[in-house]
Short mmCIF file of C-alpha atoms in Angstrom, two decimals:
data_model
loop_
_atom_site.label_atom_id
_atom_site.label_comp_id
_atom_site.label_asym_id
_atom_site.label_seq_id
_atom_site.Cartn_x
_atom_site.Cartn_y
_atom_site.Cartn_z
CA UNK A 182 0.00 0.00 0.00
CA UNK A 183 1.18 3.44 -0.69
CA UNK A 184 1.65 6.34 0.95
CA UNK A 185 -1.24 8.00 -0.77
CA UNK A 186 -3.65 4.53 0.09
CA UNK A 187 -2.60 4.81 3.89
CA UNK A 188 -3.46 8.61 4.49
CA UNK A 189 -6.92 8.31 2.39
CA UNK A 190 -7.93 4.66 4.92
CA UNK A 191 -6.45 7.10 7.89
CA UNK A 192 -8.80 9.69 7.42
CA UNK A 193 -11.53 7.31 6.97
CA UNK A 194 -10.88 5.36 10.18
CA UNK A 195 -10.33 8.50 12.02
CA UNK A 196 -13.57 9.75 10.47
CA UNK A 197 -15.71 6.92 11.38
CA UNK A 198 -14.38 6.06 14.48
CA UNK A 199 -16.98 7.43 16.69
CA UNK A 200 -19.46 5.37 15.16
CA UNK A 201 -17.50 2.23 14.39
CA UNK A 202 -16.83 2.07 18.15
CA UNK A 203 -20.77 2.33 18.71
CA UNK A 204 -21.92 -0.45 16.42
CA UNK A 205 -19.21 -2.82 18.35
CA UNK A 206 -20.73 -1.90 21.44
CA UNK A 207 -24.10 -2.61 20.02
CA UNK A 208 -23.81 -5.50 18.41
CA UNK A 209 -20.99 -7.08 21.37
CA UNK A 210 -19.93 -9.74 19.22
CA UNK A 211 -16.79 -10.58 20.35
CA UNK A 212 -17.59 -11.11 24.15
CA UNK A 213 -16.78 -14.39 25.72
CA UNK A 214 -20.47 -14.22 26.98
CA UNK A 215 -22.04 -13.98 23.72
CA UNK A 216 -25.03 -15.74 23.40
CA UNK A 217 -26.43 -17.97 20.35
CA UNK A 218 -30.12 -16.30 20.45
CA UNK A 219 -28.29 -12.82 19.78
CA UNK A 220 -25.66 -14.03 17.04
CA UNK A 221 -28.60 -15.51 15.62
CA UNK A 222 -30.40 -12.06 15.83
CA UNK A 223 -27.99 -10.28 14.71
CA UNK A 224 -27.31 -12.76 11.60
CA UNK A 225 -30.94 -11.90 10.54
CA UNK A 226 -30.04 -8.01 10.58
CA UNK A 227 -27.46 -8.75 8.64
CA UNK A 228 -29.65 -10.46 6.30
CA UNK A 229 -32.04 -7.49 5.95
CA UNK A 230 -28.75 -4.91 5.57
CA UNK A 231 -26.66 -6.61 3.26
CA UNK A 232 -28.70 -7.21 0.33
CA UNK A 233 -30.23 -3.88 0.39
CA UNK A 234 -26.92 -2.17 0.60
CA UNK A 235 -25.80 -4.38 -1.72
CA UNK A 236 -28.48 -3.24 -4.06
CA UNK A 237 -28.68 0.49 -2.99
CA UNK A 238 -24.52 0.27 -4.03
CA UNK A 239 -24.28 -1.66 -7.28
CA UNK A 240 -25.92 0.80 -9.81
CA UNK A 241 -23.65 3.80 -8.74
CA UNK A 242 -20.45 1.68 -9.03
CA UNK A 243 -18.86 2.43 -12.83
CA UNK A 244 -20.17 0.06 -15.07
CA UNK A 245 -16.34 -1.84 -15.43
CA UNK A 246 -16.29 -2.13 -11.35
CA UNK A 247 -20.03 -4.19 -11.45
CA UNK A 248 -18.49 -7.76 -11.98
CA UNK A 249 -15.62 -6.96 -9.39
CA UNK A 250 -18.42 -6.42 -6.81
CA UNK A 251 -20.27 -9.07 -7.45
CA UNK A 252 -17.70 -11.65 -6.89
CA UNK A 253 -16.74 -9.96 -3.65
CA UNK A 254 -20.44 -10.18 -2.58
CA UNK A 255 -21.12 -11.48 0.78
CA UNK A 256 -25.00 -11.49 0.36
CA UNK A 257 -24.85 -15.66 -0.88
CA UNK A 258 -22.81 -16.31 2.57
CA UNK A 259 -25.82 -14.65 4.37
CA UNK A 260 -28.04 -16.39 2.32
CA UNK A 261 -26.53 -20.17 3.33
CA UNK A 262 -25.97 -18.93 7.69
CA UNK A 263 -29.96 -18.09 7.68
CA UNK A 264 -30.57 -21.08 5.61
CA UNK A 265 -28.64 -23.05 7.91
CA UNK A 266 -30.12 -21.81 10.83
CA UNK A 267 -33.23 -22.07 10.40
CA UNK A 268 -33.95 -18.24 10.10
CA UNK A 269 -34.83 -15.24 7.81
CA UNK A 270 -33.65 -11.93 7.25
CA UNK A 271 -35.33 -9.74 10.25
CA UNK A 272 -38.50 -7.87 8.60
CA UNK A 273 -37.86 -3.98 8.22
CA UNK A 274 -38.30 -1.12 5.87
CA UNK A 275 -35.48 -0.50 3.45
CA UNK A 276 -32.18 0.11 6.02
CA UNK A 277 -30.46 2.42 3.53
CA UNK A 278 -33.18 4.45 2.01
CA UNK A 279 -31.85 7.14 3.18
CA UNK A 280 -28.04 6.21 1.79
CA UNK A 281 -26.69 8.77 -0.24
CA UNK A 282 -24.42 8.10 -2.70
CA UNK A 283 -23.80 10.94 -5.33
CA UNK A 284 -20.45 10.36 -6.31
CA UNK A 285 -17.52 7.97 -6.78
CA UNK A 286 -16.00 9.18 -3.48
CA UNK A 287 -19.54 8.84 -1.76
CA UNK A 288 -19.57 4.88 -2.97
CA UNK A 289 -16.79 4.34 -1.82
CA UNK A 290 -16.81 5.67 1.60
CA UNK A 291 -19.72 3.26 1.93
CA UNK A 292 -17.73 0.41 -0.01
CA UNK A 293 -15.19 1.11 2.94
CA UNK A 294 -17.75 0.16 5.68
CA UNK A 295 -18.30 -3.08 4.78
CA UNK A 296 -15.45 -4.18 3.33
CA UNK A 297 -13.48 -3.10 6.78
CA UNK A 298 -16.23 -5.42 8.46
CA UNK A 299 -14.82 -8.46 6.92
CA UNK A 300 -11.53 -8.01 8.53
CA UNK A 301 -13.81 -8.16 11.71
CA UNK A 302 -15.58 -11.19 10.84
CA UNK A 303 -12.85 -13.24 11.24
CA UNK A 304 -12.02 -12.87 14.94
CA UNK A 305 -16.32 -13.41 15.42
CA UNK A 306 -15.66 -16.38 12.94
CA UNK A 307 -13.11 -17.69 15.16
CA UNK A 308 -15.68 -16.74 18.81
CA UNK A 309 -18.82 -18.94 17.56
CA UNK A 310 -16.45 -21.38 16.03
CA UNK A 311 -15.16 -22.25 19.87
CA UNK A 312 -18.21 -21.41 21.63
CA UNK A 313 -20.85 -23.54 19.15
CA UNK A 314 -18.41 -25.30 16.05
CA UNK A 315 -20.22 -23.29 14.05
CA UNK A 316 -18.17 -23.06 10.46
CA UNK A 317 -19.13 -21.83 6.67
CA UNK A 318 -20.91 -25.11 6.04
CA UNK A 319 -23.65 -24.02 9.36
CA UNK A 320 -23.90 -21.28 10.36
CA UNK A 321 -20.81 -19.05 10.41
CA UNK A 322 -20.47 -18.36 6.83
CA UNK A 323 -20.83 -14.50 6.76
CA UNK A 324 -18.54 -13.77 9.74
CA UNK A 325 -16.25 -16.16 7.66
CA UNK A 326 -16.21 -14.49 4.75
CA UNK A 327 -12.75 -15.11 2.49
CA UNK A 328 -11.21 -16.48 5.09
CA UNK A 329 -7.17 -17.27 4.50
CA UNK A 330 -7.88 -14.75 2.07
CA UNK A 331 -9.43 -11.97 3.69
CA UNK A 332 -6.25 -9.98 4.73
CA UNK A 333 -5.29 -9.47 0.40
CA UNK A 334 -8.71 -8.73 -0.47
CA UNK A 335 -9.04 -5.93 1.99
CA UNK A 336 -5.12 -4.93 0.55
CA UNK A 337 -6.60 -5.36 -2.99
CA UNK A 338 -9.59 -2.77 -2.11
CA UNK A 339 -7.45 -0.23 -0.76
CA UNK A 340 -5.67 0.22 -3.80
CA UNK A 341 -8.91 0.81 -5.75
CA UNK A 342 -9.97 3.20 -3.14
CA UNK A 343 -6.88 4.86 -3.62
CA UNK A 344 -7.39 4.96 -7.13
CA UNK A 345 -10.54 6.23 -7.03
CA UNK A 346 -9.98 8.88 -4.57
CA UNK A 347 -6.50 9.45 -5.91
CA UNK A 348 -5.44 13.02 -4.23
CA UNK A 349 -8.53 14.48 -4.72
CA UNK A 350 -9.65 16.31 -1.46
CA UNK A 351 -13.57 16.76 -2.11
CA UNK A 352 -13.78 13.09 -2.87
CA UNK A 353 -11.93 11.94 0.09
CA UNK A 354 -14.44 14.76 1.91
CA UNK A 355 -17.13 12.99 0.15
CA UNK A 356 -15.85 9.23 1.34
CA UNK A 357 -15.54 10.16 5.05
CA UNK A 358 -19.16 11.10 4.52
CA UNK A 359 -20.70 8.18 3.07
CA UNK A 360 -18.57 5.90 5.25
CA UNK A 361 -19.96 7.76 8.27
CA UNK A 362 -23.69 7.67 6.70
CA UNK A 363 -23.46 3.90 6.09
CA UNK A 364 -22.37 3.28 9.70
CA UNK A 365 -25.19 4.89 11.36
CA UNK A 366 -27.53 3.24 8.55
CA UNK A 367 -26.10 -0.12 10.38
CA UNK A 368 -26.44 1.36 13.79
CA UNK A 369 -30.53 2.51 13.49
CA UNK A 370 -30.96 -1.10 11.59
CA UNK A 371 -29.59 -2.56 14.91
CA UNK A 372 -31.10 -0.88 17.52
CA UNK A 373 -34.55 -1.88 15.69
CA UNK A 374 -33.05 -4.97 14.81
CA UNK A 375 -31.95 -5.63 18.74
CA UNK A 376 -35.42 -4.62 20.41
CA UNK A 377 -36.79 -7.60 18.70
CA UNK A 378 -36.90 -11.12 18.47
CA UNK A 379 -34.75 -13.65 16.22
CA UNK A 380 -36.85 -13.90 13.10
CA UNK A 381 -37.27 -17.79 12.58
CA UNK A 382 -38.19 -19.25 9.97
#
């Protein structure tokens, strides 16, 4: 990663900070006291958020970039966990309605959000492993994500954020934005999502 990669994911961490520390809190996925009716829960948030974001996202990605996202979609993973579990995504209006994404740098602030949460996944992967031998094959899928290869897919997206971006200072502007947008989309969609029960299917 270059110089120019690191300062534009440094200003979006430092950006989003406030509110990535509040959807950890919220969602307390990594506590040794987690329990299997709220990973469950939270699973079926997931499964509302994800393919709506998923489809909020696509059509303002450049046309070239469509096929790129597609294979890096986590949405299938989802998909197979609630499958697997015996659940459905939790019932709610649209979670990103309100997601606006006007611009290159806007998408992808928001691209930033969720592809960071993959790096995350794999320490819950490795929790609800130990605690319930859940795996990708029932269960843990999502949180699983790439796996071995998480660490150079996140690499590989921070060089197209940095060329997107490049040294452009209204587009990082507009990034830090989105990316701060998209977390408190995921925060509202949790506290609903968390006041409720698991949806089962």
């Amino acid at each position: 990663m270059n110089q120019q990669g690191t300062t534009i994911t440094g200003a979006l961490r430092q950006a989003c900070a406030a509110q990535h520390e509040a959807i950890e809190a919220l969602l307390q996925l990594d506590q040794a006291a987690l329990r299997r009716e709220h990973y469950e829960r939270v699973l079926a948030g997931f499964g509302a958020f994800v393919p709506a974001w998923e489809a909020r996202l696509r059509p303002h990605l450049p046309a070239a970039l469509r096929g790129w996202f597609d294979q890096r979609s986590r949405a299938p993973l989802l998909a197979r966990d609630l499958a697997a579990l015996g659940l459905q995504p939790f019932p709610m209006d649209d979670p990103v309605a309100a997601l606006a994404l006007a611009d290159t740098g806007a998408v992808f602030g928001s691209l930033y959000v969720l592809e960071g949460s993959a790096l995350g996944g794999q320490l819950i992967a490795r929790v609800v492993r130990e605690r319930w031998g859940l795996g990708p094959d029932n269960g843990a899928a999502y949180f699983n994500g790439w796996g071995a290869r998480t660490g150079a897919m996140w690499a590989e997206f921070r060089e197209r954020l940095a060329q997107a971006l490049g040294e452009d200072d209204a587009a990082l502007g507009s990034a830090c934005a989105a990316a701060v947008a998209t977390f408190a989309a995921l925060r509202a969609c949790f506290e609903h999502v968390l006041d409720h029960g698991p949806a089962a299917a």
